Amino acid sequence: MASSTLICETQPWKDLKSHVEDIKKTHLRELLSDTDRCKSMVVDFDGITLDYSRQRATPGTMDKLYNLAEAAHLKQKIDRMFNGEHINSTENRSVLHVALRAPRDAVIQSDGKNVVPDVWNVLDKIKDFSERIRNGSWVGATGKALTDVISVGIGGSFLGPLFVHTALQTDPEASKCATGRQLRFLANVDPIDVARNIAGLKPETTLVVVVSKTFTTAETMLNARTLRAWISKELGPSAVAKHMVAVSTNLTLVEKFGIDPNNAFAFWDWVGGRYSVCSAVGVLPLSLQYGFTVVEKFLKGASSIDQHFYSAPFEKNLPVLLGMLSVWNVSFFGYPARAILPYSQALEKFAPHIQQVSMESNGKGVSIDGKPLPFETGEIDFGEPGTNGQHSFYQLIHQGRVIPCDFIGVVKSQQPVYLEGEVVNNHDELMSNFFAQPDALAYGKTPEELQKENVLQHLVPHKTFSGNRPSLSLLLSSLDAYKIGQLLAIYEHRVAVQGFIWGINSFDQWGVELGKSLATQVRKQLHASRVKGEPVEGFNFSTTTMLTKYLK
Ligand code: F6P
């Protein structure tokens, strides 16, 4: 395929377009009765089992998808990513989050330089700093240990670390390392979020970590100034040096803000914000809370998937399979959304994180060469842990719109409960639902089945389930730091696979800029009206009316 050819112009895409019409004639009930087909759709890797037999696909579909991957030069694109080529072409940058979790002796080049030693310099610095905070050898302005951390950041500088923190909180190994410590996240510029974050904390025992790749994000910088004022008011301006540190690629602005550059933890422009949880963005706050050893285990889990993604054949490659199936669902069935449904409360912040990773990466309108796309990319990602979601939005998934679902389950609970006299324990109860839901979606319930159950005739249409609704299941052997790292990397690479096949740039995010610049105009207006009493002007009728009401 010539680089300017759109993927939808290739023969494999056209083959899939006609193939989907055949598949539409086959109900999942029928597909699931073919045991050989189902066997071919279960893949195991390093404690993770993927079962995609409830996708509306046959082995023939998979072959056609492999052809599509070839037409998209998927393997070459993966290699180019690992080789540090500037695949983020609109920002002229490498995309090397895999280097953040590479072993110390790995060699990964960006612009002719092995970046792994730089990564490990920062990791070593974090290890040393977090140990000093945790063992009380670094103390605050009044000589007290810093037991509480507020991490200030938004988007990619917030969602990934929050997901991992939430997942580790109840892991027995991690939680025993966090005794007596608190980690909070301040993201929203809404003053309510500030109030909630500082509630019950004292500046003298609090360390603020300002996390911003650019160190210019309006919300983060205002929140950082607000917490700087909170510290200074109580402890005096000189306390800032002891109570505030930073994570950024922009060390000049960190220093300008008043944070000692020695207390800044660097990362690099080849780390995209939403792919930055394995940089100091996540590693610093998480090491402060759980200790570096736990976080290193998380990095090793992610690295295991990086190696697998790089080297496993496509038929056994978890991120590749997941990515291809998402393309199948979005581009050929036209399903616009995807539900991420972990049957684990510890994963409650997984869907919000993947929502950014996926939607900021793949919600694009043009190809990497800037050609308008005649097909939709990306999907609407959302999700909640089971079984909570079952009592909320699953009605729509079962009888309303078709939304491909990812069911994520764990064999061994982080916190098992065994009630005396109950054979099916609490985790079994949770997992009963994990196993039942995919079949309910796939098989549904027919009017004939309902009639056999003597359901009242007028209720039959209401109680009928069409079924034929695709899902896939991921079963993790446990949920420790290593597994959390694996899960993260599987989804990061899946999103990249989708973008590589669609032929878009999954690593820029120009779509967030327009809103930001319009907010700047409004901010200027608010300033001019408040300081000089200037009237609202330069906006349309609607905005002028609302702004005028707000200013009154
Ligand atoms: O507005 C989107 C975004 O640019 C994200 O991509 C990024 O993760 C977030 O803002 C925060 O940016 P920064 O880390 O530079 O503060």
Coordinates of C-alpha atoms and ligand atoms in Angstrom, one line a residue:
M1 CA 0.0 0.0 0.0
A2 CA 1.5 3.4 -1.0
S3 CA 1.7 5.6 2.0
S4 CA -0.9 8.0 0.6
T5 CA -3.4 5.2 0.0
L6 CA -6.2 5.1 2.6
I7 CA -6.8 1.8 4.2
C8 CA -10.4 1.8 3.0
E9 CA -9.1 1.8 -0.6
T10 CA -7.2 -1.5 -0.2
Q11 CA -8.5 -4.9 -1.2
P12 CA -8.5 -6.5 2.3
W13 CA -10.8 -3.7 3.5
K14 CA -13.1 -4.3 0.6
D15 CA -13.0 -8.0 1.3
L16 CA -14.0 -7.4 4.9
K17 CA -16.8 -5.1 3.8
S18 CA -18.4 -7.9 1.8
H19 CA -17.5 -10.5 4.4
V20 CA -19.3 -8.6 7.1
E21 CA -22.6 -9.0 5.2
D22 CA -22.2 -12.8 5.4
I23 CA -21.4 -12.7 9.1
K24 CA -24.4 -10.6 9.7
K25 CA -26.5 -13.6 8.6
T26 CA -25.0 -15.8 11.3
H27 CA -26.2 -15.5 14.9
L28 CA -23.6 -15.8 17.7
R29 CA -25.6 -18.8 19.0
E30 CA -24.6 -20.6 15.9
L31 CA -21.0 -19.5 16.0
L32 CA -20.6 -20.6 19.6
S33 CA -21.8 -24.1 18.8
D34 CA -18.6 -24.6 16.7
T35 CA -16.2 -25.9 19.3
D36 CA -13.1 -25.8 17.0
R37 CA -13.8 -22.2 16.2
C38 CA -14.1 -21.4 19.9
K39 CA -10.9 -23.2 20.7
S40 CA -9.0 -21.2 18.1
M41 CA -10.2 -18.0 19.8
V42 CA -8.7 -18.5 23.2
V43 CA -5.2 -17.1 23.8
D44 CA -3.0 -17.3 26.9
F45 CA -0.1 -15.2 27.8
D46 CA 1.8 -14.8 31.1
G47 CA -1.2 -15.3 33.4
I48 CA -3.8 -13.6 31.1
T49 CA -6.4 -15.5 29.1
L50 CA -8.2 -13.8 26.3
D51 CA -11.4 -15.5 25.0
Y52 CA -12.8 -13.7 21.9
S53 CA -15.2 -16.5 20.8
R54 CA -18.1 -14.2 21.5
Q55 CA -17.0 -11.8 18.7
R56 CA -19.1 -11.9 15.6
A57 CA -16.1 -13.4 13.7
T58 CA -14.9 -16.7 12.3
P59 CA -11.4 -18.0 11.7
G60 CA -12.0 -16.7 8.1
T61 CA -12.7 -13.3 9.5
M62 CA -9.5 -13.4 11.4
D63 CA -7.5 -14.3 8.3
K64 CA -9.1 -11.4 6.5
L65 CA -8.2 -9.1 9.4
Y66 CA -4.5 -10.4 9.2
N67 CA -4.6 -9.4 5.6
L68 CA -5.8 -6.0 6.5
A69 CA -3.0 -5.7 9.1
E70 CA -0.6 -6.5 6.4
A71 CA -2.0 -4.0 4.0
A72 CA -1.7 -1.4 6.8
H73 CA 1.9 -2.4 7.4
L74 CA 1.1 -3.1 11.0
K75 CA 4.3 -5.0 11.8
Q76 CA 6.5 -2.3 10.2
K77 CA 4.6 0.4 12.2
I78 CA 5.1 -1.4 15.5
D79 CA 8.8 -1.8 14.6
R80 CA 9.1 1.9 13.8
M81 CA 7.5 2.8 17.1
F82 CA 10.0 0.6 19.0
N83 CA 12.9 1.9 16.9
G84 CA 12.2 5.4 18.0
E85 CA 11.2 6.8 14.6
H86 CA 9.2 10.0 14.6
I87 CA 5.9 8.3 14.1
N88 CA 4.1 11.2 15.8
S89 CA 4.7 13.2 12.6
T90 CA 2.6 16.3 13.3
E91 CA 4.7 16.9 16.4
N92 CA 7.9 15.4 14.9
R93 CA 8.4 13.1 17.8
S94 CA 9.2 9.5 18.7
V95 CA 6.6 7.5 20.6
L96 CA 8.6 5.6 23.2
H97 CA 6.6 4.9 26.3
V98 CA 7.9 1.4 26.0
A99 CA 11.4 2.8 27.0
L100 CA 9.9 3.9 30.3
R101 CA 9.6 0.3 31.5
A102 CA 12.5 -1.3 29.6
P103 CA 15.1 -3.2 31.6
R104 CA 18.2 -1.2 32.6
D105 CA 20.4 -2.9 30.0
A106 CA 18.0 -2.4 27.1
V107 CA 18.9 -0.2 24.2
I108 CA 16.2 2.0 22.8
Q109 CA 17.2 4.9 20.5
S110 CA 15.6 8.2 19.9
D111 CA 17.3 10.6 17.6
G112 CA 20.5 8.5 17.7
K113 CA 20.6 8.3 21.5
N114 CA 19.9 5.4 23.8
V115 CA 17.2 6.8 26.1
V116 CA 17.2 3.9 28.6
P117 CA 20.1 5.3 30.8
D118 CA 18.2 8.7 31.1
V119 CA 15.0 6.7 32.1
W120 CA 16.9 4.9 34.8
N121 CA 18.6 8.0 36.1
V122 CA 15.2 9.4 36.8
L123 CA 14.0 6.1 38.3
D124 CA 17.0 6.0 40.6
K125 CA 16.4 9.6 41.6
I126 CA 12.7 8.7 42.4
K127 CA 13.8 5.7 44.4
D128 CA 16.2 7.7 46.5
F129 CA 13.8 10.6 47.0
S130 CA 10.7 8.5 47.8
E131 CA 12.7 6.5 50.3
R132 CA 13.9 9.6 52.0
I133 CA 10.3 10.9 52.2
R134 CA 9.0 7.6 53.4
N135 CA 11.7 7.0 56.0
G136 CA 11.4 10.5 57.3
S137 CA 14.9 11.6 56.5
W138 CA 13.4 14.4 54.3
V139 CA 11.2 16.4 56.5
G140 CA 9.0 19.5 56.1
A141 CA 9.6 23.0 57.2
T142 CA 8.6 22.3 60.8
G143 CA 10.6 19.1 61.0
K144 CA 7.7 16.8 60.6
A145 CA 7.7 13.8 58.2
L146 CA 5.6 14.3 55.0
T147 CA 3.0 11.5 55.2
D148 CA 0.5 12.9 52.7
V149 CA 0.9 13.7 49.1
I150 CA -1.3 15.7 46.7
S151 CA -0.5 15.1 43.1
V152 CA -1.6 18.0 41.0
G153 CA -2.2 17.3 37.3
I154 CA -4.9 16.7 34.8
G155 CA -5.6 14.4 31.8
G156 CA -2.6 12.1 31.2
S157 CA -0.9 13.7 34.2
F158 CA -3.7 12.4 36.4
L159 CA -5.9 9.6 35.0
G160 CA -3.2 6.9 34.7
P161 CA -1.7 7.4 38.1
L162 CA -5.2 7.5 39.6
F163 CA -6.1 4.2 38.0
V164 CA -2.9 2.5 39.2
H165 CA -3.3 3.9 42.7
T166 CA -6.9 2.8 43.0
A167 CA -5.9 -0.7 41.8
L168 CA -3.0 -1.0 44.2
Q169 CA -4.9 0.4 47.2
T170 CA -6.3 -3.0 48.1
D171 CA -3.5 -5.2 46.9
P172 CA -2.2 -6.8 50.1
E173 CA 1.5 -6.4 49.2
A174 CA 1.1 -2.8 48.1
S175 CA -1.2 -1.7 50.9
K176 CA 1.0 -2.9 53.6
C177 CA 3.7 -0.6 52.3
A178 CA 1.3 2.4 52.4
T179 CA 0.4 2.3 56.1
G180 CA 0.1 5.7 57.5
R181 CA 0.3 7.4 54.2
Q182 CA -2.2 9.2 51.9
L183 CA -2.1 9.9 48.2
R184 CA -4.7 12.3 46.7
F185 CA -5.1 13.7 43.2
L186 CA -6.1 17.3 42.4
A187 CA -7.1 17.6 38.8
N188 CA -10.1 19.8 38.3
V189 CA -9.7 23.6 38.4
D190 CA -13.1 23.7 40.2
P191 CA -12.3 25.1 43.7
I192 CA -14.4 22.3 45.1
D193 CA -11.7 19.8 44.0
V194 CA -9.2 22.0 45.9
A195 CA -11.4 22.0 49.0
R196 CA -11.8 18.2 48.9
N197 CA -8.1 17.6 48.4
I198 CA -6.9 19.7 51.3
A199 CA -9.8 18.6 53.6
G200 CA -8.2 17.1 56.7
L201 CA -4.6 17.7 55.6
K202 CA -2.1 20.0 57.1
P203 CA 0.6 21.8 55.0
E204 CA 3.3 20.8 57.5
T205 CA 2.9 17.1 56.7
T206 CA 1.9 17.4 53.0
L207 CA 4.1 17.2 49.9
V208 CA 2.6 18.6 46.7
V209 CA 3.8 17.1 43.5
V210 CA 3.0 19.3 40.5
V211 CA 2.7 17.1 37.4
S212 CA 2.5 18.7 34.0
K213 CA 4.3 17.7 30.9
T214 CA 4.3 21.2 29.5
F215 CA 4.0 23.1 32.8
T216 CA 1.6 25.5 31.1
T217 CA -1.7 23.7 31.5
A218 CA -4.0 26.4 32.8
E219 CA -5.9 24.2 35.3
T220 CA -2.8 22.6 36.8
M221 CA -0.9 25.8 37.1
L222 CA -3.7 27.6 38.9
N223 CA -4.1 24.6 41.2
A224 CA -0.4 24.6 41.8
R225 CA -0.5 28.3 42.7
T226 CA -3.4 27.7 45.0
L227 CA -1.6 25.0 46.9
R228 CA 1.6 27.1 47.0
A229 CA -0.5 29.8 48.6
W230 CA -2.0 27.3 51.1
I231 CA 1.5 26.2 52.1
S232 CA 3.0 29.7 52.2
K233 CA 0.2 31.1 54.3
E234 CA 0.7 28.5 57.0
L235 CA 4.4 27.9 56.9
G236 CA 5.9 31.0 55.1
P237 CA 7.2 31.2 51.5
S238 CA 10.5 29.5 52.2
A239 CA 8.6 26.3 53.1
V240 CA 7.7 25.8 49.4
A241 CA 11.2 24.3 48.7
K242 CA 10.5 21.5 51.2
H243 CA 6.9 20.9 50.3
M244 CA 6.6 21.2 46.6
V245 CA 8.3 19.1 43.9
A246 CA 7.5 18.8 40.2
V247 CA 7.4 16.3 37.3
S248 CA 7.7 17.9 33.9
T249 CA 9.5 18.0 30.5
N250 CA 9.8 21.7 31.0
L251 CA 12.4 22.2 33.7
T252 CA 12.8 25.9 32.9
L253 CA 9.2 26.7 33.8
V254 CA 9.5 24.5 36.9
E255 CA 12.3 26.7 38.2
K256 CA 10.4 29.9 37.2
F257 CA 7.5 28.7 39.3
G258 CA 9.8 28.5 42.3
I259 CA 10.4 24.8 42.6
D260 CA 14.1 23.9 43.1
P261 CA 15.2 22.1 39.8
N262 CA 16.9 19.6 42.0
N263 CA 13.5 18.6 43.1
A264 CA 12.2 18.2 39.6
F265 CA 11.8 14.8 38.0
A266 CA 12.2 14.9 34.2
F267 CA 10.5 13.1 31.4
W268 CA 10.8 13.6 27.7
D269 CA 8.8 14.8 24.7
W270 CA 8.8 11.3 23.3
V271 CA 6.3 10.4 26.1
G272 CA 2.8 11.3 25.2
G273 CA 0.7 12.7 28.2
R274 CA -1.8 9.8 28.1
Y275 CA 1.0 7.3 27.8
S276 CA 3.0 8.8 30.7
V277 CA 1.9 6.8 33.7
C278 CA 5.2 4.7 33.6
S279 CA 7.3 7.9 33.6
A280 CA 7.8 10.1 36.8
V281 CA 4.2 11.2 36.2
G282 CA 3.0 8.0 37.8
V283 CA 6.2 6.5 39.2
L284 CA 6.9 9.4 41.6
P285 CA 3.5 9.7 43.4
L286 CA 3.0 5.9 43.4
S287 CA 6.5 5.3 44.8
L288 CA 5.8 7.9 47.5
Q289 CA 2.7 6.0 48.5
Y290 CA 3.8 2.3 48.0
G291 CA 7.6 2.4 47.8
F292 CA 9.7 1.9 44.7
T293 CA 9.8 -1.9 44.8
V294 CA 6.0 -2.2 44.2
V295 CA 6.1 0.3 41.4
E296 CA 9.1 -1.5 39.8
K297 CA 6.9 -4.6 39.7
F298 CA 4.2 -2.6 37.9
L299 CA 6.8 -1.5 35.3
K300 CA 7.9 -5.1 34.8
G301 CA 4.4 -6.2 34.1
A302 CA 4.1 -3.5 31.4
S303 CA 7.4 -4.5 30.0
S304 CA 6.4 -8.1 29.7
I305 CA 3.5 -7.0 27.4
D306 CA 5.8 -4.7 25.5
Q307 CA 8.0 -7.7 24.6
H308 CA 5.0 -9.8 23.8
F309 CA 3.5 -7.1 21.6
Y310 CA 6.8 -6.6 19.8
S311 CA 7.6 -10.3 19.1
A312 CA 4.5 -12.5 19.3
P313 CA 2.9 -13.6 16.1
F314 CA -0.3 -11.8 15.4
E315 CA -2.5 -14.8 16.1
K316 CA -1.2 -15.0 19.7
N317 CA -0.6 -11.3 20.2
L318 CA -3.1 -9.9 22.8
P319 CA -2.9 -6.2 21.9
V320 CA -2.9 -7.0 18.2
L321 CA -5.9 -9.3 18.4
L322 CA -7.8 -6.8 20.6
G323 CA -7.0 -3.9 18.3
M324 CA -8.0 -5.8 15.2
L325 CA -11.3 -6.9 16.7
S326 CA -12.1 -3.3 17.7
V327 CA -11.4 -2.2 14.1
W328 CA -13.8 -5.0 13.0
N329 CA -16.5 -3.8 15.3
V330 CA -16.1 -0.1 14.5
S331 CA -15.4 0.0 10.8
F332 CA -17.3 -3.0 9.6
F333 CA -20.3 -3.4 11.9
G334 CA -20.4 0.3 12.6
Y335 CA -20.7 -0.1 16.4
P336 CA -19.8 3.3 17.7
A337 CA -19.0 2.5 21.4
R338 CA -17.1 0.0 23.6
A339 CA -17.9 -0.8 27.2
I340 CA -15.0 -1.6 29.5
L341 CA -16.4 -3.7 32.3
P342 CA -14.0 -4.9 35.0
Y343 CA -15.4 -7.3 37.5
S344 CA -13.1 -5.8 40.1
Q345 CA -13.7 -2.8 42.2
A346 CA -10.0 -2.2 42.3
L347 CA -10.2 -1.4 38.5
E348 CA -12.9 1.2 39.0
K349 CA -10.7 3.9 37.4
F350 CA -9.5 1.7 34.5
A351 CA -12.3 2.7 32.1
P352 CA -11.8 6.5 32.7
H353 CA -8.1 6.1 32.1
I354 CA -8.6 4.1 28.9
Q355 CA -11.3 6.5 27.8
Q356 CA -8.6 9.2 27.5
V357 CA -6.0 6.8 26.1
S358 CA -8.4 5.6 23.4
M359 CA -10.5 8.7 22.6
E360 CA -7.7 11.3 22.7
S361 CA -5.6 9.0 20.5
N362 CA -8.0 7.7 17.9
G363 CA -10.8 10.3 17.6
K364 CA -9.4 11.8 14.4
G365 CA -10.8 13.0 11.2
V366 CA -7.8 12.8 8.8
S367 CA -5.2 10.2 7.9
I368 CA -1.6 10.7 9.1
D369 CA -1.0 12.4 5.7
G370 CA -3.8 14.8 6.4
K371 CA -6.3 13.3 4.0
P372 CA -10.0 13.5 5.2
L373 CA -11.1 10.1 6.2
P374 CA -14.3 8.7 4.6
F375 CA -14.8 6.4 7.6
E376 CA -15.1 6.9 11.4
T377 CA -12.2 6.2 13.7
G378 CA -12.1 5.7 17.4
E379 CA -15.0 4.7 19.6
I380 CA -16.9 6.0 22.6
D381 CA -15.3 4.2 25.5
F382 CA -17.0 4.0 28.9
G383 CA -17.4 1.6 31.7
E384 CA -17.9 0.8 35.3
P385 CA -17.0 -2.2 37.4
G386 CA -19.4 -5.1 37.5
T387 CA -21.8 -5.8 39.1
N388 CA -22.5 -2.1 39.6
G389 CA -22.9 -1.4 35.9
Q390 CA -25.4 -4.2 35.7
H391 CA -27.8 -2.2 37.8
S392 CA -27.2 0.9 35.7
F393 CA -26.6 0.9 32.0
Y394 CA -26.6 -2.8 31.1
Q395 CA -30.3 -2.6 30.2
L396 CA -29.4 -0.6 27.1
I397 CA -26.6 -3.1 26.3
H398 CA -28.9 -6.1 26.5
Q399 CA -32.0 -4.8 24.8
G400 CA -31.1 -1.4 23.3
R401 CA -28.1 -0.5 21.3
V402 CA -25.3 -3.0 20.4
I403 CA -22.2 -2.1 22.3
P404 CA -19.2 -4.5 22.2
C405 CA -18.1 -5.2 25.7
D406 CA -14.8 -6.1 27.3
F407 CA -15.3 -8.2 30.4
I408 CA -12.3 -8.2 32.7
G409 CA -12.2 -10.7 35.5
V410 CA -9.7 -11.8 38.1
V411 CA -9.2 -15.4 39.3
K412 CA -7.9 -14.6 42.8
S413 CA -9.4 -11.6 44.6
Q414 CA -7.2 -9.1 46.3
Q415 CA -9.4 -9.3 49.4
P416 CA -11.3 -12.6 49.5
V417 CA -14.0 -13.0 52.0
Y418 CA -15.2 -16.4 53.2
L419 CA -18.4 -16.3 55.2
E420 CA -19.0 -19.2 57.5
G421 CA -21.6 -21.6 56.1
E422 CA -21.4 -20.1 52.6
V423 CA -19.8 -22.3 49.9
V424 CA -19.9 -19.7 47.1
N425 CA -17.8 -16.9 48.5
N426 CA -18.2 -13.2 47.7
H427 CA -15.7 -13.3 44.9
D428 CA -17.4 -16.3 43.4
E429 CA -20.6 -14.3 43.5
L430 CA -19.0 -11.5 41.6
M431 CA -17.4 -13.8 39.1
S432 CA -20.7 -15.7 38.5
N433 CA -21.9 -12.5 36.9
F434 CA -18.6 -12.1 34.9
F435 CA -19.2 -15.5 33.4
A436 CA -23.0 -15.1 32.9
Q437 CA -23.2 -11.7 31.2
P438 CA -21.3 -12.6 28.0
D439 CA -23.6 -15.5 27.4
A440 CA -26.7 -13.4 28.1
L441 CA -25.5 -11.0 25.5
A442 CA -24.5 -13.6 23.0
Y443 CA -27.4 -16.0 23.2
G444 CA -30.2 -13.8 24.3
K445 CA -33.6 -15.3 24.9
T446 CA -36.1 -16.1 22.2
P447 CA -39.9 -15.8 22.3
E448 CA -40.1 -19.6 22.0
E449 CA -38.0 -20.0 25.1
L450 CA -40.2 -17.5 26.9
Q451 CA -43.4 -19.3 25.8
K452 CA -42.0 -22.6 27.2
E453 CA -41.6 -20.8 30.5
N454 CA -45.3 -19.7 30.3
V455 CA -44.5 -16.1 30.2
L456 CA -47.7 -14.0 29.7
Q457 CA -48.1 -13.4 26.0
H458 CA -48.2 -9.6 26.2
L459 CA -44.9 -9.6 28.1
V460 CA -43.1 -11.8 25.6
P461 CA -41.8 -8.9 23.4
H462 CA -40.6 -7.1 26.5
K463 CA -38.8 -10.1 27.8
T464 CA -37.2 -11.2 24.5
F465 CA -33.5 -10.6 24.2
S466 CA -32.2 -10.6 20.6
G467 CA -28.7 -11.7 21.7
N468 CA -26.0 -11.7 19.0
R469 CA -24.2 -9.0 21.0
P470 CA -20.4 -9.3 20.9
S471 CA -18.1 -9.3 23.8
L472 CA -14.7 -10.6 24.8
S473 CA -13.4 -11.7 28.1
L474 CA -10.0 -11.2 29.7
L475 CA -9.3 -13.3 32.7
L476 CA -6.3 -12.3 34.9
S477 CA -4.8 -14.8 37.3
S478 CA -4.5 -12.2 40.0
L479 CA -4.5 -8.4 40.4
D480 CA -1.1 -7.4 41.8
A481 CA 1.2 -4.6 40.6
Y482 CA 2.6 -6.8 37.8
K483 CA -0.8 -7.6 36.4
I484 CA -1.9 -4.0 36.6
G485 CA 1.1 -3.1 34.5
Q486 CA 0.3 -5.8 32.0
L487 CA -3.3 -4.6 31.7
L488 CA -2.3 -1.1 31.2
A489 CA 0.2 -2.0 28.4
I490 CA -2.3 -4.3 26.6
Y491 CA -4.8 -1.5 26.3
E492 CA -2.1 1.2 25.3
H493 CA -0.9 -1.1 22.5
R494 CA -4.4 -2.1 21.5
V495 CA -5.2 1.6 20.9
A496 CA -2.0 2.0 18.8
V497 CA -2.9 -1.0 16.7
Q498 CA -6.3 0.5 15.9
G499 CA -4.6 3.8 14.9
F500 CA -2.0 2.0 12.8
I501 CA -4.6 0.1 10.9
W502 CA -6.8 3.1 10.4
G503 CA -3.7 5.0 9.2
I504 CA -4.1 7.9 11.6
N505 CA -1.7 9.6 14.0
S506 CA -2.8 8.2 17.4
F507 CA -0.2 10.3 19.3
D508 CA -1.2 13.9 18.8
Q509 CA -4.3 15.7 20.2
W510 CA -4.9 18.9 18.2
G511 CA -8.6 18.5 18.9
V512 CA -8.2 19.8 22.4
E513 CA -6.6 23.1 21.4
L514 CA -9.6 25.1 20.1
G515 CA -11.5 25.0 23.3
K516 CA -8.4 26.0 25.2
S517 CA -7.8 29.1 23.1
L518 CA -11.5 30.1 23.3
A519 CA -11.2 29.8 27.1
T520 CA -8.3 32.2 27.0
Q521 CA -10.5 34.8 25.3
V522 CA -13.1 34.4 28.0
R523 CA -10.5 34.6 30.7
K524 CA -9.3 37.9 29.3
Q525 CA -12.8 39.2 29.1
L526 CA -13.5 38.2 32.8
H527 CA -10.3 40.1 33.7
A528 CA -11.2 43.2 31.7
S529 CA -14.7 43.3 33.1
R530 CA -13.7 42.7 36.7
V531 CA -10.7 45.1 36.7
K532 CA -11.8 47.8 34.4
G533 CA -15.6 47.3 34.3
E534 CA -15.4 46.7 30.5
P535 CA -18.6 45.4 28.9
V536 CA -18.7 41.9 27.3
E537 CA -17.9 42.2 23.7
G538 CA -16.6 40.2 20.8
F539 CA -18.7 37.1 21.5
N540 CA -21.9 35.9 19.9
F541 CA -25.3 36.6 21.3
S542 CA -25.5 33.4 23.3
T543 CA -22.1 33.7 25.0
T544 CA -22.5 37.5 25.6
T545 CA -25.9 36.9 27.3
M546 CA -24.6 34.1 29.5
L547 CA -21.3 35.9 30.4
T548 CA -23.1 39.1 31.3
K549 CA -25.3 37.1 33.7
Y550 CA -22.3 35.4 35.2
L551 CA -20.5 38.7 35.7
K552 CA -23.5 40.3 37.4
Ligands
F6P1 O1 -5.7 18.8 27.1 C1 -5.2 17.6 26.8 C2 -3.8 17.4 27.3 O2 -2.9 18.1 26.5 C3 -3.5 15.9 27.5 O3 -3.0 15.4 26.3 C4 -2.5 16.0 28.6 O4 -2.4 14.7 29.2 C5 -3.1 17.0 29.5 O5 -3.6 18.0 28.6 C6 -2.2 17.6 30.5 O6 -1.1 18.2 30.0 P1 0.1 18.6 30.8 O7 0.7 17.3 31.4 O8 1.1 19.3 29.9 O9 -0.3 19.5 31.9

